[in-house]
XYZ file of C-alpha atoms in Angstrom:
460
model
C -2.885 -18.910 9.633
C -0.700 -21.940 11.349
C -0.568 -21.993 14.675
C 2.967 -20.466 16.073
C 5.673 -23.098 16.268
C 8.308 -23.319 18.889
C 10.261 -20.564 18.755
C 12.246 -18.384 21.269
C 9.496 -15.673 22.556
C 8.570 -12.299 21.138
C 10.948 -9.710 22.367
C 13.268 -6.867 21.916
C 15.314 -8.559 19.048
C 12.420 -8.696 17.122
C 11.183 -5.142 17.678
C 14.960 -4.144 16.956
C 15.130 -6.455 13.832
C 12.274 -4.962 12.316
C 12.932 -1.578 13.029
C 16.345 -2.261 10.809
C 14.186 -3.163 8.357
C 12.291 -0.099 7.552
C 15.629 1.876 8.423
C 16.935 0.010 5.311
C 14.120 0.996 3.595
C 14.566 4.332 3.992
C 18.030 4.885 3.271
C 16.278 4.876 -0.353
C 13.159 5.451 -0.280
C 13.499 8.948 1.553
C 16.752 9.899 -0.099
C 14.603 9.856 -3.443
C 11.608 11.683 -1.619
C 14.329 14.506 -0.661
C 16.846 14.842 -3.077
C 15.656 13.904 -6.295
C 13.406 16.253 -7.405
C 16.189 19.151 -5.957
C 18.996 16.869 -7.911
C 17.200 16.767 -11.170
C 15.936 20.675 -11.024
C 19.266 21.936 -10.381
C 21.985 19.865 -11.352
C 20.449 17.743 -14.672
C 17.990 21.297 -15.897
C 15.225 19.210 -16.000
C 11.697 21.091 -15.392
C 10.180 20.445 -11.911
C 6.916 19.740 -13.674
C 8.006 17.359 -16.059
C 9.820 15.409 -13.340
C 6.369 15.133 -11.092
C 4.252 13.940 -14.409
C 6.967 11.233 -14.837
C 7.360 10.402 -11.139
C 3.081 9.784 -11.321
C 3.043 7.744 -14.003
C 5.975 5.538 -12.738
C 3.449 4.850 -9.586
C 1.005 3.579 -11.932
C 3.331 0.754 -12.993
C 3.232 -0.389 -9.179
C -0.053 -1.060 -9.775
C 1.001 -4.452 -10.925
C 4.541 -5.109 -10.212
C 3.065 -4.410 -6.107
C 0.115 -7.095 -6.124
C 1.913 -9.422 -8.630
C 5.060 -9.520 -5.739
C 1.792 -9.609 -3.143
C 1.039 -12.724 -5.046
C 4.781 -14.230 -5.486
C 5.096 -13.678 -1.416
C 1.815 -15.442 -0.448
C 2.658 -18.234 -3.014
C 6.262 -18.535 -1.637
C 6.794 -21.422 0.363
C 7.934 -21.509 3.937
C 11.288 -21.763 4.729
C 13.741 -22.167 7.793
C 13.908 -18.314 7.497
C 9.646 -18.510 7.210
C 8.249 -17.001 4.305
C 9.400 -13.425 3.672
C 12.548 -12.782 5.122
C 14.143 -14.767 2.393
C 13.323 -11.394 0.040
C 15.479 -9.461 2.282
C 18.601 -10.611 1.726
C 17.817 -11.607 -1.914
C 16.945 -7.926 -2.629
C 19.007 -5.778 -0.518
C 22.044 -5.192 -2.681
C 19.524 -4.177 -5.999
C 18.040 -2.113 -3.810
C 21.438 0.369 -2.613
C 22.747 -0.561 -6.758
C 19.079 0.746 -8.658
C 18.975 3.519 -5.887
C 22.226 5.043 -6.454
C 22.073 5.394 -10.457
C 19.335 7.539 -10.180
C 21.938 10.402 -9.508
C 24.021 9.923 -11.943
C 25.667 13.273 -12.271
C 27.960 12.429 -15.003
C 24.808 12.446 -17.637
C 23.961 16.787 -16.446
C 25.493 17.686 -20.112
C 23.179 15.057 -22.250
C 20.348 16.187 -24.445
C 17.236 16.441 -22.588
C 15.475 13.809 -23.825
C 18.273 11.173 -22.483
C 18.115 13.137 -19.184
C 14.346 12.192 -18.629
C 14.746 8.606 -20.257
C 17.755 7.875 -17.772
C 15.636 9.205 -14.882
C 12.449 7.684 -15.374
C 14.478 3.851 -16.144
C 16.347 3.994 -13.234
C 13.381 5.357 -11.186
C 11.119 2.419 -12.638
C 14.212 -0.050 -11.850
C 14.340 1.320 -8.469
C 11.481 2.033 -6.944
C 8.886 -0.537 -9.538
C 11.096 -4.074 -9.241
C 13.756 -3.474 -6.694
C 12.495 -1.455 -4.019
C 8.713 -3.344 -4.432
C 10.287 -7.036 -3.982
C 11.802 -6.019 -0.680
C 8.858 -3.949 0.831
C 6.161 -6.261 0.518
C 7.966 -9.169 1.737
C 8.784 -7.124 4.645
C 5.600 -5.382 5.348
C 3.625 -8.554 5.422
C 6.039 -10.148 7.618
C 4.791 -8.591 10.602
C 2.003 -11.115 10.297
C 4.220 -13.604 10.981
C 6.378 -12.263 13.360
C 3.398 -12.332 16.120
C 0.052 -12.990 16.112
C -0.939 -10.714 18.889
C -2.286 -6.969 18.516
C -0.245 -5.610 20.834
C 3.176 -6.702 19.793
C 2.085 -6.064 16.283
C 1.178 -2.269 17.953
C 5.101 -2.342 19.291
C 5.779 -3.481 15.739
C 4.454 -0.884 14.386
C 5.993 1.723 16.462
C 9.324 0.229 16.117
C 8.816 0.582 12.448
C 8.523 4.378 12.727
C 11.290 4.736 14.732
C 13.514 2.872 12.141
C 12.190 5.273 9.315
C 12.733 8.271 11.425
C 16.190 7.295 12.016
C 17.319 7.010 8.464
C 15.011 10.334 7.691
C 17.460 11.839 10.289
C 19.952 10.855 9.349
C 19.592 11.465 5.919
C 17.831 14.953 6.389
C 20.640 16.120 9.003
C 23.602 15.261 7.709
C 23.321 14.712 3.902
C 22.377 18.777 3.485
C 25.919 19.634 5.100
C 27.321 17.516 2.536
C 25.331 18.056 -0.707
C 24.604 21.557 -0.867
C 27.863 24.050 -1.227
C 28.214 28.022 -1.284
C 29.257 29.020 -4.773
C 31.802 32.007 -5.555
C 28.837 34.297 -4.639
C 28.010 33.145 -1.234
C 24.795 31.373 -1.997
C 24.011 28.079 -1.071
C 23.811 25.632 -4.283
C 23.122 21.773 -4.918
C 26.193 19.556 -5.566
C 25.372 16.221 -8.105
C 28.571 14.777 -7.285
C 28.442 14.774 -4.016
C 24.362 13.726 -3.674
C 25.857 10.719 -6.012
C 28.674 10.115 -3.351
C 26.401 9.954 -0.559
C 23.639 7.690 -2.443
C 26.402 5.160 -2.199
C 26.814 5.904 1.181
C 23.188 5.855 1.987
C 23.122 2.486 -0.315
C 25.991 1.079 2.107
C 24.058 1.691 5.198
C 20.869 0.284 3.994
C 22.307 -3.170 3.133
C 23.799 -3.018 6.514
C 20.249 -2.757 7.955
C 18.539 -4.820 5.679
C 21.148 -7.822 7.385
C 20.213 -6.704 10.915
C 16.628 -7.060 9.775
C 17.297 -10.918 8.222
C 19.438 -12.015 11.274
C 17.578 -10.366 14.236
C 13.978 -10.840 13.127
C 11.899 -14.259 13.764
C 9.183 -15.566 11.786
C 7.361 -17.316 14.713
C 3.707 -17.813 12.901
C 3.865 -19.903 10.166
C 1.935 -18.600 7.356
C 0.277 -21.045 4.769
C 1.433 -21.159 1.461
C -1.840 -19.607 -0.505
C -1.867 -22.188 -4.101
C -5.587 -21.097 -5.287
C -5.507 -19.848 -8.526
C -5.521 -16.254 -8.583
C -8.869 -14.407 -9.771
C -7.470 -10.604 -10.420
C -11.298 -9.879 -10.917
C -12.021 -11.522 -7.219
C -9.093 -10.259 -5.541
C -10.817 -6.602 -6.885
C -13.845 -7.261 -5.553
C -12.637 -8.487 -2.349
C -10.753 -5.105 -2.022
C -13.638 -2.974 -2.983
C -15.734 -4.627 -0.233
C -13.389 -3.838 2.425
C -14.506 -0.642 3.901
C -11.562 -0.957 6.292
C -9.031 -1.464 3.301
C -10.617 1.517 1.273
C -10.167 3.563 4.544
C -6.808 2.776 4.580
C -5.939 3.495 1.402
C -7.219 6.837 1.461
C -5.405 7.521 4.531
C -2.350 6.617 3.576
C -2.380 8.727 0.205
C -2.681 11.730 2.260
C -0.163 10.936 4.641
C 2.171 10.645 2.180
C 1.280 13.785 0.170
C 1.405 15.380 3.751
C 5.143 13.721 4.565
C 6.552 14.128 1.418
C 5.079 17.906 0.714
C 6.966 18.474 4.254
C 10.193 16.851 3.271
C 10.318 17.927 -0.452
C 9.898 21.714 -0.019
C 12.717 21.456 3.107
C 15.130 21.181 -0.171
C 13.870 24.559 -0.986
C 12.453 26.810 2.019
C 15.479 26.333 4.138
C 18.425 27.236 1.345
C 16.373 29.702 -0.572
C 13.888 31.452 1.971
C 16.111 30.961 4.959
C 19.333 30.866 3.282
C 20.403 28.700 6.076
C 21.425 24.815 5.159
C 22.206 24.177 8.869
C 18.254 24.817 9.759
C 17.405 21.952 7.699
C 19.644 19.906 9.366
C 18.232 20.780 12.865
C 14.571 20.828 11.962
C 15.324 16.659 11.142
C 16.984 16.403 14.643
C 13.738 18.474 16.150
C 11.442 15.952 14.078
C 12.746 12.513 15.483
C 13.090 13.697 18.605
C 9.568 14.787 18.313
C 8.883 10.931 17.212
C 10.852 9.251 20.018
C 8.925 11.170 22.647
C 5.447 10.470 21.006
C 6.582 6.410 20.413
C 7.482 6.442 24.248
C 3.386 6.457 25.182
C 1.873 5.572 21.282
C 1.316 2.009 22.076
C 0.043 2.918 25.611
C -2.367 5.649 24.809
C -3.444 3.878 21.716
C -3.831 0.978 23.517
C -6.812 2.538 26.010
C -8.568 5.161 23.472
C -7.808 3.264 19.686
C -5.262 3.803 17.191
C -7.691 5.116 14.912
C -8.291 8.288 17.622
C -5.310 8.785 18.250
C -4.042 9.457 14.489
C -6.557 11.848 14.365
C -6.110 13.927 17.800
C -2.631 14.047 15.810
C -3.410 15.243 12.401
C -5.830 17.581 13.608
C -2.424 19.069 15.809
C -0.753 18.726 12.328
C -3.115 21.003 10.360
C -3.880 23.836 12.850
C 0.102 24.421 13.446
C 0.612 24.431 9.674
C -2.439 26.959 9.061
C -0.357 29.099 11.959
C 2.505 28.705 10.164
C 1.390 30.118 6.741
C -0.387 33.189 7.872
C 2.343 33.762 10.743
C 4.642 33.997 6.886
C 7.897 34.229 9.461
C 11.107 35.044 8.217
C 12.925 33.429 11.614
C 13.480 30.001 10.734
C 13.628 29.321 14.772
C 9.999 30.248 14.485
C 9.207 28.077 11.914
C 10.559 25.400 13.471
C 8.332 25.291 16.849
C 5.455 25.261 14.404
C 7.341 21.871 12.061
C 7.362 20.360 15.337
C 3.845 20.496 16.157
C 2.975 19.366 12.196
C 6.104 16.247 13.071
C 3.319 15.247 16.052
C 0.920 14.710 12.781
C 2.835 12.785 11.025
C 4.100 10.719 13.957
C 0.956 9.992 15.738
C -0.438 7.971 12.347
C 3.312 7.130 11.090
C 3.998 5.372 14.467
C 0.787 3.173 14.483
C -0.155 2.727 10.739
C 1.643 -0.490 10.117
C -0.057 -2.016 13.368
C -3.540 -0.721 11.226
C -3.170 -2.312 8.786
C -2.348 -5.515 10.305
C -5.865 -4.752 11.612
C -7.219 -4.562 8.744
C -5.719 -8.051 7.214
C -7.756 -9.862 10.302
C -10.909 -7.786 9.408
C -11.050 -9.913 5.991
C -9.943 -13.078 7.038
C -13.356 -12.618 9.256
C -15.196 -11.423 6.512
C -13.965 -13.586 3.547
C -12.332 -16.743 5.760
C -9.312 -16.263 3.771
C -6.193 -14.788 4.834
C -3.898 -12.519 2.065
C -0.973 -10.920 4.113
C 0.432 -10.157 1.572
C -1.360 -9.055 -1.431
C -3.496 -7.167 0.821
C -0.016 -4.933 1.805
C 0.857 -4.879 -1.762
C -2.622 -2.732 -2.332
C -1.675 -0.645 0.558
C 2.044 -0.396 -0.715
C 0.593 0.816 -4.007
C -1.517 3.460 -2.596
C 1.538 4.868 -0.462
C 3.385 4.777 -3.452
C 0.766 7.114 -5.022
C 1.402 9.491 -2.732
C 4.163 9.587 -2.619
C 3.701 9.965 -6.329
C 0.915 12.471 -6.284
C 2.985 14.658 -3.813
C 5.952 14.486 -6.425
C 3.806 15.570 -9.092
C 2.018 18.494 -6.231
C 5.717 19.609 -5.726
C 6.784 19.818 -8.959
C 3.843 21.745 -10.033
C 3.860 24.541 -7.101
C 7.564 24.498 -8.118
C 6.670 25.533 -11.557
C 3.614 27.631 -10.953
C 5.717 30.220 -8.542
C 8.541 30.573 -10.975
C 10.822 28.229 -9.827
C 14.029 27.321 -11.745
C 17.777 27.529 -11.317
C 18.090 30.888 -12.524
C 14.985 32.189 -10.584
C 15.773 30.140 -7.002
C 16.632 33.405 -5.302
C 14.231 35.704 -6.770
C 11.601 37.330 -3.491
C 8.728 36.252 -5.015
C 9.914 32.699 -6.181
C 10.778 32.411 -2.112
C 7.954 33.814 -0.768
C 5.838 31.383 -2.692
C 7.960 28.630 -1.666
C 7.287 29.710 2.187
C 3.397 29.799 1.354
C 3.398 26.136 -0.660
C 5.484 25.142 2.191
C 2.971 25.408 4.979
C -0.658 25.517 3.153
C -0.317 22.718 1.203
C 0.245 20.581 4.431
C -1.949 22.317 6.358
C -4.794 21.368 4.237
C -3.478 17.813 3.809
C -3.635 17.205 7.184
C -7.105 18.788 7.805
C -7.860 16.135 4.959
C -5.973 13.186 7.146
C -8.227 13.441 9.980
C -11.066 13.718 7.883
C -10.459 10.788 5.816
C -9.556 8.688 9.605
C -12.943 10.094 11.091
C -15.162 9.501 7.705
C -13.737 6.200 6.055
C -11.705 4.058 8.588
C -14.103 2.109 10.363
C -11.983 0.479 12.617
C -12.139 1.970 15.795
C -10.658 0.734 18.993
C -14.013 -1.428 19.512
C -13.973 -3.399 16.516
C -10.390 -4.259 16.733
C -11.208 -5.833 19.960
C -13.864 -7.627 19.295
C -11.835 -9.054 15.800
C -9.363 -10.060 18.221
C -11.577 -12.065 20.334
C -13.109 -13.725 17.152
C -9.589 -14.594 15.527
C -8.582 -15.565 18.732
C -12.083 -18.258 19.155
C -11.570 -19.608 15.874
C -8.098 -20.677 16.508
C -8.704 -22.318 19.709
């Protein structure tokens, strides 16, 4: 890593900047995580099954298309702009475009087989070459935006902050729009209005994406990597990362955990609750939930390790959820105290994982004297992506094994499993969360330190 160069200070703008980012992000990535398993279920007839098989094997795909951008943004040489902000405005129009053809309602009356094909090329478009050459470039860059672990922390939080916004405002608004009472009073999923708001959502993301490019500084110049790459080095070098594998594992669950949450609100709140407006309000309760907890994250953090404090939080995560499923309440205000407490789970790790991982980059630039930014995010991209993935696939199947299809959405049983997958399923992921923190991420508040100081004596 080059030293920093002269550069206005570290600040707000930055924090601000790079919140924008992941807000952009989200506009996509979380309007896929919500909507497009409910969009292709009920408006194109395609089984929930079949669309979590294909939504797993799409992940696999990242597999390459994440490290080999890793690789094309380490390689990339520095510009005015520094190294990856140049992706962001390069990508952020293909991103909103790829995004919004995935709900293309016009196709509901093709055969089947075109129905699938449609959904898993736009969803490879998407989410394998689009959304993948504008995430990596902008996860790394928080390398490069500061090199100290406490701005990175602020960073971090930031980041969740951004994501929560566009989850809110997404998950609070878009079900007022989207779903519609039929002739019969019940409350049913509307393809061309879920494609009218993609465009909307698509609109809003560019607009962040900019605020990200103009806002954000790349102060720390990163060197332009031109070894040739080994694939069967770079493998080992992962594998003997404790701290990566940690990582990795943590963030699959997470994402099973967030998306399980977010996926069955498409489902519990119209069918069990019959109520579209409590979906709307539990995303309010949720990032208010995450503004409180980022007002003392970095702080608290700070003096007992981000690595405790994600746990303290998924452990609060997995007992509220366990409450939830064997309180089986039919009063959605009920329901919602205990989606708060399981919001504190996902916050107190969503808030501080980006900071961990940065962690986790100066961990092996001690260990191997080589520094990856970002092929190293592209692993941890990858692994997201596979939960996101595997929870996909999770949903699809509970979907299928209670009995869930268009015809069957209101049936008691069909919603009475859909209240029991709701809350179990994250209840256990959580338990696993803190497990997986406590067991395989060795990082703990005294290592980080003492990486710091090391980082910090080589450079001077």
């Amino acid at each position: 890593m080059a030293n920093e160069k002269e550069a206005r200070p570290f600040g707000l703008r930055d924090k601000i900047g790079y919140m924008f980012g992941d807000c952009g992000n989200d506009f996509s990535f979380m309007l896929c995580a919500m909507f497009l398993m409910k969009f292709y279920t009920d408006i194109m007839g395609v089984p929930a099954a079949v669309i979590g098989l294909m939504m797993m094997v799409a992940k696999f795909v990242d597999a390459f298309t994440d490290v080999f951008m890793g690789q094309v943004c380490d390689r990339s040489p520095v510009t005015k702009k520094g190294k990856f902000l140049p992706w962001i405005r390069r990508m952020m129009a293909p991103v909103a475009i790829s995004c919004a053809l995935i709900f293309a309602f016009w196709f509901r009356n093709m055969p089947m087989g075109f129905k699938i094909g449609w959904l898993f090329f736009t969803y490879l478009l998407y989410g394998s070459v689009c959304y993948t050459a504008i995430n990596i470039p902008y996860g790394s860059m928080a390398s490069a935006i500061t090199a100290d672990p406490k701005q990175r922390t602020s960073l971090s939080t930031f980041r969740g902050i951004g994501a929560k916004i566009a989850i809110t405002g997404i998950g609070s608004a878009l079900p007022l729009f989207v779903f519609q009472k039929d002739a019969a009073g019940k409350v049913v999923f509307s393809g061309e209005h879920m494609f009218a708001a993609a465009v909307v959502c698509g609109i809003i993301g560019i607009i962040s994406y900019s605020l990200c490019y103009f806002l954000s500084t790349e102060r720390v110049k990163m060197k332009q990597v031109t070894k040739k790459f080994e694939f069967g080095v770079f493998f080992r070098t992962i594998l003997s990362s404790r701290a990566l594998l940690g990582m990795i594992a943590c963030a699959l669950v997470l994402l099973v955990t967030q998306n399980l949450l977010q996926g069955m609100n498409n489902y519990i709140y119209p069918n069990y609750f019959k109520n579209r407006e409590a979906m709307s309000i539990a995303q309010l309760l949720g990032t208010a939930t995450m503004l409180v907890i980022s007002t003392f994250a970095s702080t608290v953090s700070g003096k007992i390790g981000k690595k405790e404090f994600a746990i303290v939080g998924s452990v609060i995560g997995s007992v509220a959820m366990f409450a939830a499923y064997f309180a089986h309440t039919h009063n959605f205000v009920v329901w919602m105290v205990f989606i708060v407490f399981g919001e504190i789970g996902l916050a107190s790790f969503n808030l501080l994982c980006w900071a961990m991982i940065t962690d986790v980059i100066d961990d092996m630039e001690i260990k191997n004297g080589e520094r990856n930014d970002g092929s190293v995010y592209a692993v941890y991209s990858f692994a997201r992506k596979l939960g996101q993935a595997f929870s996909a696939g999770l949903t699809g199947f509970m979907l299928s094994l209670i009995g869930y299809t268009k015809e069957t959405a209101f049936d008691e049983s069909v919603t009475n499993g859909i209240y029991n997958a709701a809350s179990l399923a994250p209840a256990v992921a959580f338990a696993v969360m803190a497990l997986a923190l406590f067991f395989l991420y060795p990082l703990n508040r005294k290592r980080v330190l003492e990486n710091t100081e090391k980082l910090h004596g080589a450079q001077n």
